[in-house]
Tab-separated table of C-alpha atoms and ligand atoms in Angstrom:
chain	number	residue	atom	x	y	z
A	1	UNK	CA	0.000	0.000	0.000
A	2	UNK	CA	1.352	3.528	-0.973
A	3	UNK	CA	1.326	6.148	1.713
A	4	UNK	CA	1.621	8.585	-0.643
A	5	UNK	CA	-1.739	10.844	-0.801
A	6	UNK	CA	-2.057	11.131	-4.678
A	7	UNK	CA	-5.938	10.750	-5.456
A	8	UNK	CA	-4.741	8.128	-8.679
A	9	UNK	CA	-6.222	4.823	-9.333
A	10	UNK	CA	-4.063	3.900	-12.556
A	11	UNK	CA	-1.693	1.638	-12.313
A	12	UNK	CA	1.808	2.678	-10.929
A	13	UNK	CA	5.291	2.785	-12.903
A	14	UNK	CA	8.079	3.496	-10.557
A	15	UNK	CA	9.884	6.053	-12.628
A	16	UNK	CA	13.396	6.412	-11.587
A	17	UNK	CA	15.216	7.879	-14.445
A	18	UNK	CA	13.780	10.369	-17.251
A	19	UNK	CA	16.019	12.339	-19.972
A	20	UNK	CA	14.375	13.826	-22.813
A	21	UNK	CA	11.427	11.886	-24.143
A	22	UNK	CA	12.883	8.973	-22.420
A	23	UNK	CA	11.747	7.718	-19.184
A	24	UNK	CA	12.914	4.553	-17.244
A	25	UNK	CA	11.329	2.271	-14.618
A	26	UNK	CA	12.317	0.419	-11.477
A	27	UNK	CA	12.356	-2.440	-13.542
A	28	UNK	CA	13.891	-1.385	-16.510
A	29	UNK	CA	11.291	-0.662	-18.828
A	30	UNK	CA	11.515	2.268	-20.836
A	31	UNK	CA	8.781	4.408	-22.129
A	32	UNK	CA	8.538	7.530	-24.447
A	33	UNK	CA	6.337	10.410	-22.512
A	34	UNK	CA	3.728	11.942	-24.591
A	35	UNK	CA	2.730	13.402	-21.372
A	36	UNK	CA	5.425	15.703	-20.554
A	37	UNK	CA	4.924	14.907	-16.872
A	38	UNK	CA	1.769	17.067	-15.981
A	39	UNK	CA	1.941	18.832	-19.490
A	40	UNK	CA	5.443	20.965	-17.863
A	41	UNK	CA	8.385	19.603	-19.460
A	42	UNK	CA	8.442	21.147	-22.574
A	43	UNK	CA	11.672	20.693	-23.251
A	44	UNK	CA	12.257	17.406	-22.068
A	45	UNK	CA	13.089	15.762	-18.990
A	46	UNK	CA	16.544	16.952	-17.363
A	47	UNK	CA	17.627	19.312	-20.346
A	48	UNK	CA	21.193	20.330	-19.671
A	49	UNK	CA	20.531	23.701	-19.886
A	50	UNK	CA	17.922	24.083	-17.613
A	51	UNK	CA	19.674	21.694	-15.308
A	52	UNK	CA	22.828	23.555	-15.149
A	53	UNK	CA	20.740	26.856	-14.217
A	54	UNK	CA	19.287	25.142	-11.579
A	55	UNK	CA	22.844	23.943	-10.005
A	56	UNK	CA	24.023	27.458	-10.752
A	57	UNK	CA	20.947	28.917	-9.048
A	58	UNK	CA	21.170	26.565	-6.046
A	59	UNK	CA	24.849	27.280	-5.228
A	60	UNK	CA	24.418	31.198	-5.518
A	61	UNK	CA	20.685	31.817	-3.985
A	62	UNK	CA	18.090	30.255	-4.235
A	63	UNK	CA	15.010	32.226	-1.984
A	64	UNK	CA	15.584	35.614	-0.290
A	65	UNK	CA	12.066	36.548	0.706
A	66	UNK	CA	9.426	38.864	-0.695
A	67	UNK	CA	11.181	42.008	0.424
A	68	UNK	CA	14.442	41.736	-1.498
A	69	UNK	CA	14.135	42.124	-5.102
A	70	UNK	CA	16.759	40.135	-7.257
A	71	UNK	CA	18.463	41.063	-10.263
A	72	UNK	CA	17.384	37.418	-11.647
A	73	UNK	CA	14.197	38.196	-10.959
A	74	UNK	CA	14.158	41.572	-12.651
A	75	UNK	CA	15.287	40.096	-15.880
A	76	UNK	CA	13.367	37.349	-15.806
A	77	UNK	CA	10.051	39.260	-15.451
A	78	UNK	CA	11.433	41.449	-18.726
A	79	UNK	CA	12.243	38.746	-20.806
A	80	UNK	CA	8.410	37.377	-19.660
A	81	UNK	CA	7.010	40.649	-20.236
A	82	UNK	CA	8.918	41.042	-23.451
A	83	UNK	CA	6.967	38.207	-24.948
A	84	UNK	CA	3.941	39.389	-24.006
A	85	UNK	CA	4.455	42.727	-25.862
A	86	UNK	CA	4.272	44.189	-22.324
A	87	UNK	CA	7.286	46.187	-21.356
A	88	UNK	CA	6.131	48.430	-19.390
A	89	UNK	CA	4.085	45.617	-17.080
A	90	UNK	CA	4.933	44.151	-14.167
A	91	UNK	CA	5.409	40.466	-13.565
A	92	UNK	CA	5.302	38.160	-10.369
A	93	UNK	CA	6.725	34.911	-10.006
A	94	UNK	CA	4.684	32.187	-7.903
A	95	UNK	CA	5.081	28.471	-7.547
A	96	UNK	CA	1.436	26.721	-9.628
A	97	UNK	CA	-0.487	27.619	-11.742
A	98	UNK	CA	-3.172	27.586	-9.978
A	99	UNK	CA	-1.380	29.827	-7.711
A	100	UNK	CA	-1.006	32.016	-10.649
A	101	UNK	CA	-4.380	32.265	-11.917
A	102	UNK	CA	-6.442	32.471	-8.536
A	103	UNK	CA	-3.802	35.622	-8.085
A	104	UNK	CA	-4.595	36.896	-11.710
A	105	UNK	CA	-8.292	36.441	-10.618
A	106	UNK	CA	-7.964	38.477	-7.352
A	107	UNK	CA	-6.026	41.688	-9.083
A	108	UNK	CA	-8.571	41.384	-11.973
A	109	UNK	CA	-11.156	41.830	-8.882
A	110	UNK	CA	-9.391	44.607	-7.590
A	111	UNK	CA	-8.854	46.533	-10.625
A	112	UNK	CA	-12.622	46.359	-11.510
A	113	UNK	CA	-15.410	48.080	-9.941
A	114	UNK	CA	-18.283	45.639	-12.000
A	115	UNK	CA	-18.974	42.565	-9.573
A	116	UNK	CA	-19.146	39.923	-11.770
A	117	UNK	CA	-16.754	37.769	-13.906
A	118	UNK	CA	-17.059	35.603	-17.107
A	119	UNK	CA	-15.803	32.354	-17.993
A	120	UNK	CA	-16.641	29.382	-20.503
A	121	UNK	CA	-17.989	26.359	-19.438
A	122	UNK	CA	-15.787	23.197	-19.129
A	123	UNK	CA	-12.884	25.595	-18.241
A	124	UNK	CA	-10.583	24.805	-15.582
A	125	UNK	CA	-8.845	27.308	-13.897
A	126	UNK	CA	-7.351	25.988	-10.636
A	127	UNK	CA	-7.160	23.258	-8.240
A	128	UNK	CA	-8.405	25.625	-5.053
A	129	UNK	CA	-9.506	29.040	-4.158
A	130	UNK	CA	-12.739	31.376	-5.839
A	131	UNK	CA	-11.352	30.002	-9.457
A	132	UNK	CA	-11.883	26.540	-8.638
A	133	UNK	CA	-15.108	27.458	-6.389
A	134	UNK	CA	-16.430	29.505	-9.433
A	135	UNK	CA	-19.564	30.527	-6.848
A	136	UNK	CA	-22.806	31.793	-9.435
A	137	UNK	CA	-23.050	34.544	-7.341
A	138	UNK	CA	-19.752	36.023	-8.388
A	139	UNK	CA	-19.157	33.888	-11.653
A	140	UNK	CA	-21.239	34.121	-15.066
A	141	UNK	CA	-20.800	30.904	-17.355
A	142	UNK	CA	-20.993	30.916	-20.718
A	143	UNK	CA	-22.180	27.735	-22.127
A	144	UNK	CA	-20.326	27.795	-25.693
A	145	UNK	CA	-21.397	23.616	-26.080
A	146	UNK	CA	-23.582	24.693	-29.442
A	147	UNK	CA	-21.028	27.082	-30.710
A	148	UNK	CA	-19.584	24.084	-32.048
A	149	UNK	CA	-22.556	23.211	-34.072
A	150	UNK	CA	-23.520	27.037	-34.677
A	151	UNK	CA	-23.945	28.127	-38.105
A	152	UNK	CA	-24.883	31.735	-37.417
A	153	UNK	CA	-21.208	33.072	-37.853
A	154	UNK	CA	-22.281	36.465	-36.154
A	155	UNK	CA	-21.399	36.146	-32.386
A	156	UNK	CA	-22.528	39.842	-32.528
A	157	UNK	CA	-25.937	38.849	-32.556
A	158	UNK	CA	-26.376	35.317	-31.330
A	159	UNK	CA	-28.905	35.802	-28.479
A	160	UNK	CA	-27.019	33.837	-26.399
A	161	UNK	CA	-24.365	36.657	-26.042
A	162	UNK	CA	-26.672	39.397	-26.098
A	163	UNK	CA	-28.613	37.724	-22.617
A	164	UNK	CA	-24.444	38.125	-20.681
A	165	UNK	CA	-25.016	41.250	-18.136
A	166	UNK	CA	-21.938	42.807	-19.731
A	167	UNK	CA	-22.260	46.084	-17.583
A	168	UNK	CA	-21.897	43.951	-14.827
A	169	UNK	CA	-18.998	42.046	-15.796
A	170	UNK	CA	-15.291	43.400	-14.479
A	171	UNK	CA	-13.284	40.733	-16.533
A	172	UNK	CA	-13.300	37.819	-18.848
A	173	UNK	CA	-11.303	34.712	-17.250
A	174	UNK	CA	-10.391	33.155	-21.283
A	175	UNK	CA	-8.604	29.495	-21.238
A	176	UNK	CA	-7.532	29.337	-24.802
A	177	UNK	CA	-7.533	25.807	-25.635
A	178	UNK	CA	-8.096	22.573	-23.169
A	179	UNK	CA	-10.977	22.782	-21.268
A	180	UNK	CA	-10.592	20.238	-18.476
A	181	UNK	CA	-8.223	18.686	-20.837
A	182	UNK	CA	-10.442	17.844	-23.462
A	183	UNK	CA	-7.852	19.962	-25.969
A	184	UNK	CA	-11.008	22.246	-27.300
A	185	UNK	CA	-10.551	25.225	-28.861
A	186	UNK	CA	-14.038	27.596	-28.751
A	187	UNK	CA	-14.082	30.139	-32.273
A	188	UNK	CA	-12.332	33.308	-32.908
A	189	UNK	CA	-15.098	35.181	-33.380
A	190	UNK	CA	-16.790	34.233	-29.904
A	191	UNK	CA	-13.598	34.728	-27.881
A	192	UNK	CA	-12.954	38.930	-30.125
A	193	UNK	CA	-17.030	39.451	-29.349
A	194	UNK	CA	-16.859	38.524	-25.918
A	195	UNK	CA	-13.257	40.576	-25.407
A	196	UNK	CA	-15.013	43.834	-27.003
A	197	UNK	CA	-17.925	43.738	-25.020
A	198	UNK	CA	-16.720	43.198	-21.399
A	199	UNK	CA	-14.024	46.059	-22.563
A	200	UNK	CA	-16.508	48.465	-23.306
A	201	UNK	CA	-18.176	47.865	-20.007
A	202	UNK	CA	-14.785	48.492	-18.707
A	203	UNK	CA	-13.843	44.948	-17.956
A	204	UNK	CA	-10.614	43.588	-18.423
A	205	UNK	CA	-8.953	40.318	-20.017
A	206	UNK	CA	-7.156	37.756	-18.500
A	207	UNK	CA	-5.718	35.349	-20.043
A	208	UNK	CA	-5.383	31.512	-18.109
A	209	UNK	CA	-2.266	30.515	-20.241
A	210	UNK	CA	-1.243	27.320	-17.687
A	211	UNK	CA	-1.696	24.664	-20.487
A	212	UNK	CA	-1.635	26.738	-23.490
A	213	UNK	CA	1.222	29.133	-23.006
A	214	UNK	CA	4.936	29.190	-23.460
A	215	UNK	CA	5.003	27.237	-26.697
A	216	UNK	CA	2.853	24.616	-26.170
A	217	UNK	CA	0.316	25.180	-29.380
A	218	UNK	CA	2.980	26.157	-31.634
A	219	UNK	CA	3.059	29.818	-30.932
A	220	UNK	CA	3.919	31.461	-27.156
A	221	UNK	CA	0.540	31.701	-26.249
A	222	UNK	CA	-2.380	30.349	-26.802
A	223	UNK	CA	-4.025	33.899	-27.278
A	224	UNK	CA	-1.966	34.681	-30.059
A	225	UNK	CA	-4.319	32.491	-32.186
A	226	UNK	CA	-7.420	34.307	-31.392
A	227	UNK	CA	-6.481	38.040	-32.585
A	228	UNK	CA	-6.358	39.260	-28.831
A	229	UNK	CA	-4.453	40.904	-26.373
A	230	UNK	CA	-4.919	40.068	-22.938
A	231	UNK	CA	-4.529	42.901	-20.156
A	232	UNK	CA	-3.635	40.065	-17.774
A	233	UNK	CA	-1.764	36.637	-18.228
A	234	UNK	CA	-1.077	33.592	-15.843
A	235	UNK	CA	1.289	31.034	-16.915
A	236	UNK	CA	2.710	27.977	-15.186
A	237	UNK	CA	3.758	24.209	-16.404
A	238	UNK	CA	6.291	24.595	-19.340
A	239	UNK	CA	7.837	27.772	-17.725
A	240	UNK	CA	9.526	25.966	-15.271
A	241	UNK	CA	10.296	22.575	-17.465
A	242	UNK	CA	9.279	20.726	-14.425
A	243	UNK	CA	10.176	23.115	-12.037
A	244	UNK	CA	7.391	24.565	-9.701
A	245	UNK	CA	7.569	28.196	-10.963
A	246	UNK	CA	4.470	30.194	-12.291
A	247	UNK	CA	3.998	33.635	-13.308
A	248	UNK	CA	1.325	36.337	-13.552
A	249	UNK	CA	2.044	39.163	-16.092
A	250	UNK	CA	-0.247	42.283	-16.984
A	251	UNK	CA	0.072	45.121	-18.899
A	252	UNK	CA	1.164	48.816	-17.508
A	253	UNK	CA	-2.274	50.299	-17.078
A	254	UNK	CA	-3.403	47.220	-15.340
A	255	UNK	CA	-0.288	47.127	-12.901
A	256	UNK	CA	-0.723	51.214	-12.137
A	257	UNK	CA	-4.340	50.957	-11.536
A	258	UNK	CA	-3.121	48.042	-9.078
A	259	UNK	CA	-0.799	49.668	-6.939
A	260	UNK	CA	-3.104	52.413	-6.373
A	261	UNK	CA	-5.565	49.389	-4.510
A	262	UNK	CA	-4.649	48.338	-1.678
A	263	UNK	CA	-3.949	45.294	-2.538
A	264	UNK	CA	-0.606	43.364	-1.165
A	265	UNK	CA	0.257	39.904	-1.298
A	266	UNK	CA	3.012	38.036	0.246
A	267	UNK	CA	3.687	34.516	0.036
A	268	UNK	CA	6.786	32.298	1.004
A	269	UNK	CA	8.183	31.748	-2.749
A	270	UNK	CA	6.784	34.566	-4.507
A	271	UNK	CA	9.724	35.678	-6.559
A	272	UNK	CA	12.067	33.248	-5.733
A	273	UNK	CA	15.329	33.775	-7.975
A	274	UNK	CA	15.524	29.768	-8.325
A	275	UNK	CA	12.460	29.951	-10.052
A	276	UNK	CA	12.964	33.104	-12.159
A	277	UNK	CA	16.546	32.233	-13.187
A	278	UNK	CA	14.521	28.901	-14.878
A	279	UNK	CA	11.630	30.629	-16.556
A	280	UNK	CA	14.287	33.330	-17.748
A	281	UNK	CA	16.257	30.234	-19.440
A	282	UNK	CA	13.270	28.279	-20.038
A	283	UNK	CA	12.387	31.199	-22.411
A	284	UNK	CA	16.282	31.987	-23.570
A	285	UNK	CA	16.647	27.896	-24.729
A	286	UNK	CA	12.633	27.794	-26.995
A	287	UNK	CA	14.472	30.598	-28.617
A	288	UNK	CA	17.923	29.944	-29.143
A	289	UNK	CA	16.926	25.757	-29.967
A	290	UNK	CA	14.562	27.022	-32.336
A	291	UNK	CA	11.807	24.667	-29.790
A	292	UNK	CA	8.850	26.556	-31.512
A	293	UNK	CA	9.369	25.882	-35.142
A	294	UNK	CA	9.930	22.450	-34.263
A	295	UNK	CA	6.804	22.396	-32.036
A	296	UNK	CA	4.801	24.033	-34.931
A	297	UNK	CA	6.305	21.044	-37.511
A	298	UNK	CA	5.907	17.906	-35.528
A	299	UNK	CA	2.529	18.736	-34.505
A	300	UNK	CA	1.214	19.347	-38.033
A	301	UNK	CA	2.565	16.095	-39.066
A	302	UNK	CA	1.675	14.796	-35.740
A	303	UNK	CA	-2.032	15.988	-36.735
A	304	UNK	CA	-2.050	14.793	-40.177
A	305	UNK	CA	-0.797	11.149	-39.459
A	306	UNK	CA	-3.355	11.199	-36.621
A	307	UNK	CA	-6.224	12.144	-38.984
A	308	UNK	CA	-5.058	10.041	-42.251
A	309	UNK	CA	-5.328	6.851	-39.131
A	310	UNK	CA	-8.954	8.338	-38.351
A	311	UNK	CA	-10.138	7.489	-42.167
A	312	UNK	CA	-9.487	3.769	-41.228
A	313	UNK	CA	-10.331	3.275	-37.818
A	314	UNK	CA	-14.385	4.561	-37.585
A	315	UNK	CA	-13.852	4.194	-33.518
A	316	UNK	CA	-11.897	7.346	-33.579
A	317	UNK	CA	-14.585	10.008	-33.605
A	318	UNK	CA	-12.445	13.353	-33.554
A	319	UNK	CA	-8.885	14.672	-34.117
A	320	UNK	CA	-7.901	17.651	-32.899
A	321	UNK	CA	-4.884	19.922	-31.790
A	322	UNK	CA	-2.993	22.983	-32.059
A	323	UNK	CA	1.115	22.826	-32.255
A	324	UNK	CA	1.914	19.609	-29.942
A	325	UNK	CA	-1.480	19.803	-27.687
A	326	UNK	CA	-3.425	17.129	-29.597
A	327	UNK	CA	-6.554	14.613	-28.878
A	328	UNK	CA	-8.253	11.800	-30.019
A	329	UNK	CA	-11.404	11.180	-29.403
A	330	UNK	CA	-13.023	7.719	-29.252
A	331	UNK	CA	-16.683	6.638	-29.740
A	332	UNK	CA	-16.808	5.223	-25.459
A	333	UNK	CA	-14.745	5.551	-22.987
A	334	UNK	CA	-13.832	2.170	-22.611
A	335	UNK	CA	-11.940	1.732	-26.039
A	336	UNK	CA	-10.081	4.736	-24.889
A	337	UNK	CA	-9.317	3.524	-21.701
A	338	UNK	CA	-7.862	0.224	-23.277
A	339	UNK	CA	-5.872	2.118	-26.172
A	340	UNK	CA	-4.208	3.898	-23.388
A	341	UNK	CA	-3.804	0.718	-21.741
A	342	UNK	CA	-2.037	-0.740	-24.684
A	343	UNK	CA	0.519	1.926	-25.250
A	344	UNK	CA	1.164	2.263	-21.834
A	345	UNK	CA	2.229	-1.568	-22.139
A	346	UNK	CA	4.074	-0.743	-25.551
A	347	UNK	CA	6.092	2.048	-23.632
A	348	UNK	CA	4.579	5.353	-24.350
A	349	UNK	CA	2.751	7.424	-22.145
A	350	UNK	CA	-0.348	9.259	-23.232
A	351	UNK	CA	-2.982	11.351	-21.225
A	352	UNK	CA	-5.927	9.765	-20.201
A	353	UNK	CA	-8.853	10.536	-17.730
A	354	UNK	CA	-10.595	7.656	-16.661
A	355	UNK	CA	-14.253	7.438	-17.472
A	356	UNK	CA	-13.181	10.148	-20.510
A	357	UNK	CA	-13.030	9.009	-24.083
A	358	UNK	CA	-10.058	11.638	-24.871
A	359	UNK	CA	-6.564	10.450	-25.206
A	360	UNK	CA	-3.720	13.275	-25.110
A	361	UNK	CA	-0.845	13.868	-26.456
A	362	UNK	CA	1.290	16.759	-25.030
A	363	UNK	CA	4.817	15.814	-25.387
A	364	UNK	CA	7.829	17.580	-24.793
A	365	UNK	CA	8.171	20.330	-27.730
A	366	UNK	CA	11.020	18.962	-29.009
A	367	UNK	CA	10.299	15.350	-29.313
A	368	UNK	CA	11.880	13.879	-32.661
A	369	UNK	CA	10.114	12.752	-35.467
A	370	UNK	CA	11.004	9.476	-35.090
A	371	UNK	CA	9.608	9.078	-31.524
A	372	UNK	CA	6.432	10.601	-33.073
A	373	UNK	CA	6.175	8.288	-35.732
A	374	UNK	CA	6.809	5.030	-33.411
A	375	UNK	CA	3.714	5.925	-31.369
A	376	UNK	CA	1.885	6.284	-34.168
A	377	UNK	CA	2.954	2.821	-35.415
A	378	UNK	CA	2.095	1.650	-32.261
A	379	UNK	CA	-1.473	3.379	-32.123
A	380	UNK	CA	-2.345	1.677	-35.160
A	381	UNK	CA	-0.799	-1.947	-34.246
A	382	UNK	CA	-3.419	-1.225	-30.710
A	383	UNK	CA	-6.271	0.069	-32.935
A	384	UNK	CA	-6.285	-2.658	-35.630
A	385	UNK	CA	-5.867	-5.463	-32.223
A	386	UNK	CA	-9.259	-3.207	-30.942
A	387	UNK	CA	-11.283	-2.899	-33.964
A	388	UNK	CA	-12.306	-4.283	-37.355
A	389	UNK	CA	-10.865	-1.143	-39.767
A	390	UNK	CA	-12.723	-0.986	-43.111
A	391	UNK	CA	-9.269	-0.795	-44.456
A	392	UNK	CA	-6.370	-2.031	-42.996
A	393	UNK	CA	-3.717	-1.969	-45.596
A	394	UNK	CA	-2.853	2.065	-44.424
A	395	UNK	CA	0.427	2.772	-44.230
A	396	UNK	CA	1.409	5.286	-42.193
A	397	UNK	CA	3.576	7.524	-44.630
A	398	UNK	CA	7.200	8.808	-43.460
A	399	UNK	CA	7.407	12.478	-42.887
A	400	UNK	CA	9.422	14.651	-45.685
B	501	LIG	C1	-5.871	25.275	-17.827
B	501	LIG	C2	-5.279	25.073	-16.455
B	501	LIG	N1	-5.302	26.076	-15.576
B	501	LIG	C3	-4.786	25.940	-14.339
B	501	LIG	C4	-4.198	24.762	-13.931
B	501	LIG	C5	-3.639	24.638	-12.538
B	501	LIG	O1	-2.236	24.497	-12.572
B	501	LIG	P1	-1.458	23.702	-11.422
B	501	LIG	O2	-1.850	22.277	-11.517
B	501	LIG	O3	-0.002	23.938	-11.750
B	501	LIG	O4	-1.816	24.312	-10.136
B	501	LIG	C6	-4.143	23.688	-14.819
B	501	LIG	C7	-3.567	22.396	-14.421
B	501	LIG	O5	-3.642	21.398	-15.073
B	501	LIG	C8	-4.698	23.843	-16.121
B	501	LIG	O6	-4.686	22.852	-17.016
């Protein structure tokens, strides 16, 4: 019996050595993660960069305490600020993300002087606190289920909008992409509508960027895809590559109207140069390794491979996925549960939710094409075992 509290009842690998893709078992086995951990180590277990900041950190300083800014810190909230087209922002450095987005939450609050604030249903914003809580009396829900479906193609003047209190609303909480992992991505033209109208109410944005951000979907955040600019980010998981490091970023005007609040905040690790001397390389090494290009490449042929398999395999109901944050959706549960059973036994490591019929793929952004193209030789050796395909001669073409 495990004394370890972890609320998991999937079977348990005793991982005791991970590099790269590459992780390694108490008995040997090896596997290839197309989890990235918990969707944080973006650029692969124990990267040698990130592991020689973290020895460097460590033998300088690692924590001084809230009240004495670092110069690690300082550029480390630039260069995140810098990415964010915010220069003249200001940027905090906490340990989670859901840290980071229940703190995004409470200076949104501050900032505001409309009681209310909107999010999309299915979103997840954070294992505790009001953002996990999401009380109606404080939260407004928008159900965007049918905008899948919807063939209007004018948020503007779907009824369904026009019934949101906007005048009431001080900020829009947007997740741009996963929705309690289900890799979803809601339209363009809701997420701009929605943006517009709580800004002319004089709400503000914020932008949950846990999952999506620092690479993940091919770009440095997911927002970029949806033609807005958030006045408020949080980010967490690949920042730190596996280190517990978060961040919230906002824009000037949002950080002046702040400090003029009386808001204050003070937590153990809040600023921590540790964890700003990773995010600041975290962000140095995408660039200099060239992690996004490669991010944006393998996940299109990721994507494509994954939907030419769909055409032979009618049990697969959906493919979807932006850069490498990709799902597959089964017809039940169960087959999904067993597909994920099979690769786990074949070595790789996929996302999966029991009772869900998702399977994930998030792998570290810099996974080779090769390791991409074994699991999908592998997905279709468990699928064909699974299912009768109408046509099993496919083979899975080599990229380039
Ligand atoms: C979209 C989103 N927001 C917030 C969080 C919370 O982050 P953490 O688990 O680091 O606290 C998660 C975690 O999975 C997430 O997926």
């Amino acid at each position: 019996m495990s004394h370890v509290l972890d609320f998991i009842d999937d079977s348990f690998i005793d991982i005791i050595k991970a590099e790269g893709c590459r992780i390694t078992d108490s008995q040997g086995k090896t596997y290839i993660d197309f989890e990235s951990g918990c969707w944080a180590t973006s650029l692969g277990h124990a990267h040698p960069v990130i592991n020689q900041v973290l020895h460097t950190q460590l033998d300088q300083v690692m924590h001084v305490g809230t009240r004495y800014p670092n110069h690690t810190t300082e550029e480390a909230a630039q260069a995140v600020l810098n990415l964010l087209d915010m220069p003249d922002g200001k940027c905090i450095f906490l340990s989670s993300g859901s840290e980071a987005v229940e703190f995004a939450v409470q200076c949104a609050k501050k900032i505001t002087t409309q009681p209310m604030l909107l999010c999309l249903s299915q979103t997840y914003l954070a294992a505790f606190g009001t953002s996990k809580e999401r009380s109606p009396q404080e939260w407004i829900t928008f159900d965007w289920q049918s905008c899948e479906q919807c063939s209007h193609n004018n948020c503007q003047d779907c009824p369904a909008v026009a019934e949101i209190p906007f005048d009431q609303i001080g900020a829009f909480i947007f997740e741009p992409g996963s929705f309690s992992a289900q890799v979803k991505f809601p339209p363009a033209e809701l997420i701009q509508t929605l943006t517009v109208r709580v800004r002319e109410n004089g709400g503000y944005l914020v932008a949950n960027e846990i999952t999506t951000g620092i690479g993940r979907t091919g770009k440095w955040f997911g927002f970029q895809h949806y033609g807005v600019q958030p006045d408020i980010v949080a980010m967490g998981k690949g920042l730190g590559n596996g280190y517990p490091v978060s961040a919230v970023a906002m824009t000037c005007a949002a950080a002046t109207k702040l400090c003029q609040t009386n808001m204050s905040h003070a937590q153990s690790h809040q600023n921590d140069p540790i964890g700003a001397a990773v995010a600041k390389t975290v962000i140095t090494t995408i660039r200099e390794e060239k992690v996004l290009q490669q991010c944006q490449e393998n996940g299109q042929f990721f994507l494509n491979q994954l939907k030419q398999i769909q055409h032979s395999f009618p049990i697969i109901v959906d493919v979807r996925g932006k850069g490498l944050f990709i799902a597959l959706e089964f017809i039940d549960s169960q087959i999904a549960s067993d597909i994920h059973s099979q690769l786990v036994q074949r070595g790789f490591l996929t996302g999966y939710k029991p009772g869900q019929t998702t399977l994930r793929f998030f792998p570290p952004l810099n996974i080779k094409t090769e390791q991409i193209q074994a699991l999908l030789n592998a997905l279709q050796a468990c699928l064909q075992k699974i299912s009768q395909p109408e046509d099993t001669g496919t083979a899975i073409p080599k990229k380039g």
